[in-house]
mmCIF file of N, CA and C in Angstrom:
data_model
loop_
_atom_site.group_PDB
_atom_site.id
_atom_site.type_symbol
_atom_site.label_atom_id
_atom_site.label_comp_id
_atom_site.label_asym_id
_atom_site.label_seq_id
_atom_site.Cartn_x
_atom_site.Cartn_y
_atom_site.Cartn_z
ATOM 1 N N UNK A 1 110.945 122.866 110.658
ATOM 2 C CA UNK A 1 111.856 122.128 111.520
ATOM 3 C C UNK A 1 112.819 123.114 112.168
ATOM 4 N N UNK A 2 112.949 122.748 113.765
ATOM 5 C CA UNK A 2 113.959 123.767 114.210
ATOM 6 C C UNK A 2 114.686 123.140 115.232
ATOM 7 N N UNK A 3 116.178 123.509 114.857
ATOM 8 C CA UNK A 3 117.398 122.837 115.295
ATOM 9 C C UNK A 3 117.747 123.427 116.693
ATOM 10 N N UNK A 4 118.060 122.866 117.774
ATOM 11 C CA UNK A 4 118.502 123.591 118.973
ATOM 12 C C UNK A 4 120.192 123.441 119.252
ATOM 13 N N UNK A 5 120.302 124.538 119.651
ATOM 14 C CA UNK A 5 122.221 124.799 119.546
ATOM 15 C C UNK A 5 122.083 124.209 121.082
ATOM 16 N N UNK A 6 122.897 122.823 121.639
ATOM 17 C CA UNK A 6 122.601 122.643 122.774
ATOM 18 C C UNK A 6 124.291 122.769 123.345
ATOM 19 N N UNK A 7 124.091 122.673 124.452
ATOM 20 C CA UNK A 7 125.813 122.210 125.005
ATOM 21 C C UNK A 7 125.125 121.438 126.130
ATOM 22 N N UNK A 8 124.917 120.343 126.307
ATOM 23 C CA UNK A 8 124.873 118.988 126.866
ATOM 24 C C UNK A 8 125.979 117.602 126.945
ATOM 25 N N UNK A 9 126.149 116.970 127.960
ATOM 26 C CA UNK A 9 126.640 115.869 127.868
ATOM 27 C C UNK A 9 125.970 114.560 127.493
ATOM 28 N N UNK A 10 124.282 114.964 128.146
ATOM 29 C CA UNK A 10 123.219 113.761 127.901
ATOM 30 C C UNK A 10 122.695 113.730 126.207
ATOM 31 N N UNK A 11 122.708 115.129 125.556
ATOM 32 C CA UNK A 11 121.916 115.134 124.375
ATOM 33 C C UNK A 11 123.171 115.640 123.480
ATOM 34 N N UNK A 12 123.246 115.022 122.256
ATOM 35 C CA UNK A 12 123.628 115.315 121.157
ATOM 36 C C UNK A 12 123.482 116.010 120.284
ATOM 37 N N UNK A 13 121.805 116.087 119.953
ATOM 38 C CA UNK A 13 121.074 116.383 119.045
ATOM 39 C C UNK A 13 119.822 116.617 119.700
ATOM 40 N N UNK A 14 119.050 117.892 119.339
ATOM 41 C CA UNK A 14 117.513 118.114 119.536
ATOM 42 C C UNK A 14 116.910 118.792 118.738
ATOM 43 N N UNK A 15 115.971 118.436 118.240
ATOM 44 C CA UNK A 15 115.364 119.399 116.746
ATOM 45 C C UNK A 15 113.772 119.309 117.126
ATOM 46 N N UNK A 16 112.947 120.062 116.467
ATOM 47 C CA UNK A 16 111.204 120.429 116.875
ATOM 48 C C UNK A 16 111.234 120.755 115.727
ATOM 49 N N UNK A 17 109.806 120.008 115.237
ATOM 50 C CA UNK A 17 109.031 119.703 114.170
ATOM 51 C C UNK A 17 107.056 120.153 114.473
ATOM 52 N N UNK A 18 106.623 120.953 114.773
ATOM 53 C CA UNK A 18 105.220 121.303 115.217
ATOM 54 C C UNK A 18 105.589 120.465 116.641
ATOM 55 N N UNK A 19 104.753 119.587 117.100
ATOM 56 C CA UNK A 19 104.904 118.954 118.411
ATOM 57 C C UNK A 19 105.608 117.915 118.566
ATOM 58 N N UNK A 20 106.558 117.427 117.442
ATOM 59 C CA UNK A 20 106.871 116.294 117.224
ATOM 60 C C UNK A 20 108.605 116.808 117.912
ATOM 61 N N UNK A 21 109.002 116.355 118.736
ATOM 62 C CA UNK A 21 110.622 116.578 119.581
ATOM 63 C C UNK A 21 111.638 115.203 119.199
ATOM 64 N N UNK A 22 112.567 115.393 118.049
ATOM 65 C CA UNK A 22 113.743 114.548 118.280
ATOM 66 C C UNK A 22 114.604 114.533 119.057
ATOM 67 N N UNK A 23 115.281 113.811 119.668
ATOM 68 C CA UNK A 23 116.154 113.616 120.574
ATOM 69 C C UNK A 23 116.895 112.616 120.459
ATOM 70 N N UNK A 24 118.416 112.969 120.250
ATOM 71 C CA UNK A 24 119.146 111.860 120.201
ATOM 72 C C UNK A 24 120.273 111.987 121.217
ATOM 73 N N UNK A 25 120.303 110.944 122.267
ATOM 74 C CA UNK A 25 121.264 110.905 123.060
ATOM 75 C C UNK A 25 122.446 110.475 122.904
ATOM 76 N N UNK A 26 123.735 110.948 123.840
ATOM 77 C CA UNK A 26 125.168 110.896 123.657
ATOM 78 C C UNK A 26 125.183 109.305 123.980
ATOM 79 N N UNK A 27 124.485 108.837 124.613
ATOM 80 C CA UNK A 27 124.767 107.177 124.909
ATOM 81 C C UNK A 27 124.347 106.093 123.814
ATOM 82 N N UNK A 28 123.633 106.977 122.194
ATOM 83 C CA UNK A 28 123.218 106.067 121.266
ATOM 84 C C UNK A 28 122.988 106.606 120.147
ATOM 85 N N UNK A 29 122.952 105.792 119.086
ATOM 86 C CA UNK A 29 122.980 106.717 117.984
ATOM 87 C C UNK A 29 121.154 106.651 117.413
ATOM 88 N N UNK A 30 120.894 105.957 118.428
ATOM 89 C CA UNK A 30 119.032 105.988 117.844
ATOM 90 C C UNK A 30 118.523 107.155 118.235
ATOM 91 N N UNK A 31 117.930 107.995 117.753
ATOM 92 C CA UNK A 31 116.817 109.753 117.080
ATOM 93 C C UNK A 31 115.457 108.675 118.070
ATOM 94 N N UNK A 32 115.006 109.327 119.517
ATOM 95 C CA UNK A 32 114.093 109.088 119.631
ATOM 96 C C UNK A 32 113.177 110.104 119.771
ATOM 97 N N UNK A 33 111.684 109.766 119.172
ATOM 98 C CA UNK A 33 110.810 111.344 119.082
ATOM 99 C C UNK A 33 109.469 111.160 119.977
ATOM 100 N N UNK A 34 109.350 112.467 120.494
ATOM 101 C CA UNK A 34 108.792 112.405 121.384
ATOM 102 C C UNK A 34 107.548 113.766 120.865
ATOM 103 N N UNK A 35 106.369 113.748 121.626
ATOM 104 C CA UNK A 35 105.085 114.453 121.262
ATOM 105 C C UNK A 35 105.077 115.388 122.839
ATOM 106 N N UNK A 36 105.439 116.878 122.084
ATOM 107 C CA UNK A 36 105.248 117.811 123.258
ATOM 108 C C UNK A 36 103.591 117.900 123.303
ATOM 109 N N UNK A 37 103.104 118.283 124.621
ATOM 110 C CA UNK A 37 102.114 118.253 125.197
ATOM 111 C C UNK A 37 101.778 119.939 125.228
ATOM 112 N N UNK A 38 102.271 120.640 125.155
ATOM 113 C CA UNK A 38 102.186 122.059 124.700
ATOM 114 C C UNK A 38 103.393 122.762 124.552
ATOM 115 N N UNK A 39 103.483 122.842 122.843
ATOM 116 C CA UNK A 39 104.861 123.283 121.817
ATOM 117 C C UNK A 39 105.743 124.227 122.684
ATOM 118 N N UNK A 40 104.395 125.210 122.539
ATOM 119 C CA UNK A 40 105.039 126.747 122.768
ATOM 120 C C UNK A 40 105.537 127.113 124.159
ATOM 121 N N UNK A 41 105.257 126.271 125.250
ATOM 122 C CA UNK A 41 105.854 126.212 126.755
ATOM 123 C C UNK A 41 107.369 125.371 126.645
ATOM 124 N N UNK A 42 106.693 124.548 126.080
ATOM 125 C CA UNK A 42 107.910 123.380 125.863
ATOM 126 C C UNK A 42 109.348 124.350 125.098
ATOM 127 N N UNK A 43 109.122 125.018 124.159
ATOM 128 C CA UNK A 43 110.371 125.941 123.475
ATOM 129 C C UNK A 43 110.600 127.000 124.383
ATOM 130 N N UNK A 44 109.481 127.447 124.967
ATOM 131 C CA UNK A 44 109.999 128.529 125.831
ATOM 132 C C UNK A 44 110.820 128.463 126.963
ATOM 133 N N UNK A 45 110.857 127.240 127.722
ATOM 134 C CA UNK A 45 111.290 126.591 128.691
ATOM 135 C C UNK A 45 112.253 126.167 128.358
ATOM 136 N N UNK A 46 112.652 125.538 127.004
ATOM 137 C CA UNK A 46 113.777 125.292 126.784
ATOM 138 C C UNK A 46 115.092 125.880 126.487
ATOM 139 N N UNK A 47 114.335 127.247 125.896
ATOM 140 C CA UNK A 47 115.468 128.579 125.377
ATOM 141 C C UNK A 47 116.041 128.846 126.608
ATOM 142 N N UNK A 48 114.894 128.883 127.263
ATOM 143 C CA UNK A 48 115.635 129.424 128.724
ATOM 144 C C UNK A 48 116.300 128.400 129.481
ATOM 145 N N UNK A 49 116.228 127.619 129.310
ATOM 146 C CA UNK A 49 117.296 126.476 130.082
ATOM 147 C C UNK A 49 118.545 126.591 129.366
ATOM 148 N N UNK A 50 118.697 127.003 128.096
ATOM 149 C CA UNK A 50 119.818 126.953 126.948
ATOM 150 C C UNK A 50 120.640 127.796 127.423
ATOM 151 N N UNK A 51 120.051 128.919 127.427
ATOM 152 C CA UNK A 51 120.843 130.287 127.633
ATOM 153 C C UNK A 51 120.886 130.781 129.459
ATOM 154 N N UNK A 52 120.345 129.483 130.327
ATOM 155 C CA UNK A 52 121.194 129.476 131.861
ATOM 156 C C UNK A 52 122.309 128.869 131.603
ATOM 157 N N UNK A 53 123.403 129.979 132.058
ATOM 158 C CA UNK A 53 125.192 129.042 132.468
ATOM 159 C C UNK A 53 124.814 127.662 133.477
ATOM 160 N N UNK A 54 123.314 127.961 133.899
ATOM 161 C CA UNK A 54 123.795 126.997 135.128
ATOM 162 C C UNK A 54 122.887 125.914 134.705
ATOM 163 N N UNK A 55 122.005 126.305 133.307
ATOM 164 C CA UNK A 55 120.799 125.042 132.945
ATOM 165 C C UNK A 55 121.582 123.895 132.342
ATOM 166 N N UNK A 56 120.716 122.711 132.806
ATOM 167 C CA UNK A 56 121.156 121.586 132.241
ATOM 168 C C UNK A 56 120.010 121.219 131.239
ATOM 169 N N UNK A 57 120.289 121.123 130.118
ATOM 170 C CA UNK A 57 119.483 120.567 129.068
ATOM 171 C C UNK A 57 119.054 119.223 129.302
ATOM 172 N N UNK A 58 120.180 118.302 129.797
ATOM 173 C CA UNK A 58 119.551 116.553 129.928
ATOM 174 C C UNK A 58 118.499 116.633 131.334
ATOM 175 N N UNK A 59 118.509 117.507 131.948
ATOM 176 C CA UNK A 59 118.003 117.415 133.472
ATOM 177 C C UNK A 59 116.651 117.970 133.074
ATOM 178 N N UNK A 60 116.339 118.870 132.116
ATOM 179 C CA UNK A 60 115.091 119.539 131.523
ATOM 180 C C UNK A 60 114.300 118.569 130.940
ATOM 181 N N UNK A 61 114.763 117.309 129.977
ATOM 182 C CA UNK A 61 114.215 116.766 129.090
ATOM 183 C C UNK A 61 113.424 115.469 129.875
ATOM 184 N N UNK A 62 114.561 115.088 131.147
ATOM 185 C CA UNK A 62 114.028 114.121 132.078
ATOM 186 C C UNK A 62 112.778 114.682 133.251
ATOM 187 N N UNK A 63 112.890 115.775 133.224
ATOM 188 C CA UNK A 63 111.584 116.130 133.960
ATOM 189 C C UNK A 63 110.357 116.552 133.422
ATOM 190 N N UNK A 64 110.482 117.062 131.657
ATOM 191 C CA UNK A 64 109.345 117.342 131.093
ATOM 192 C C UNK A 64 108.768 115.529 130.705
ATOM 193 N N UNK A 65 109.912 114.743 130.192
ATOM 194 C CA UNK A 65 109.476 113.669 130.567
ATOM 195 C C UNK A 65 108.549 112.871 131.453
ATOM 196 N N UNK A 66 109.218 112.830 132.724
ATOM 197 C CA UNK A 66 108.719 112.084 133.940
ATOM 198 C C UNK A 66 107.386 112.891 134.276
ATOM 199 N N UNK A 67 106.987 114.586 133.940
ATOM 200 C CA UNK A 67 105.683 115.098 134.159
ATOM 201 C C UNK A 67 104.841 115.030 132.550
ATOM 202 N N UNK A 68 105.137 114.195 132.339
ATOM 203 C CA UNK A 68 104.457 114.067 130.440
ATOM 204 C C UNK A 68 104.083 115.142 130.018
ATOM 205 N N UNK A 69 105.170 116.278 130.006
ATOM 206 C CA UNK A 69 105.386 116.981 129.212
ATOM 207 C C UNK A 69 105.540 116.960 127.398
ATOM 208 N N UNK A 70 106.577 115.791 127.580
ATOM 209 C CA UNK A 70 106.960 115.086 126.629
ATOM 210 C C UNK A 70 106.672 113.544 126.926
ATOM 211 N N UNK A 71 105.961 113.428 125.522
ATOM 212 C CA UNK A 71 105.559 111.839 125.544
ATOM 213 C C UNK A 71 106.215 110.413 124.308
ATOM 214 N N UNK A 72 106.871 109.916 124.656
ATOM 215 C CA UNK A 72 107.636 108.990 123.554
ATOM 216 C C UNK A 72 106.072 108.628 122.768
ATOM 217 N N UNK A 73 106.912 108.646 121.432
ATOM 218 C CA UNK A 73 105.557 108.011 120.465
ATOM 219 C C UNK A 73 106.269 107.148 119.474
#
């Protein structure tokens, strides 16, 4: 299991489990998990959104989303 240090307004919480992505948003206290579609792009993409001053973490999660990157399960 691996915890992500985020600074977001949309996400609270994000943790990775093999392909399995928790996500819990600032608007609720429900952990929803989602099935990355390939792990190792998906973390890589994300470090690097982490560590842009200018990346937005909630804006990342809604587009790996909307391209089923990430799939609610």
């Amino acid at each position: 299991m691996r915890n992500f240090k985020i600074n977001s307004t949309a996400i609270s919480d994000l943790s990775m489990d093999g392909d399995q992505v928790s996500i819990q948003f600032t608007s609720s206290d429900k952990q929803y998990t989602f099935r990355a579609a390939d792990p190792s792009t998906f973390v890589a993409d994300l470090e690097q959104v982490i560590s842009d001053p200018e990346g937005s973490v909630g804006s990342y999660i809604h587009r790996a989303r909307k391209s089923e990157q990430l799939v609610e399960v």
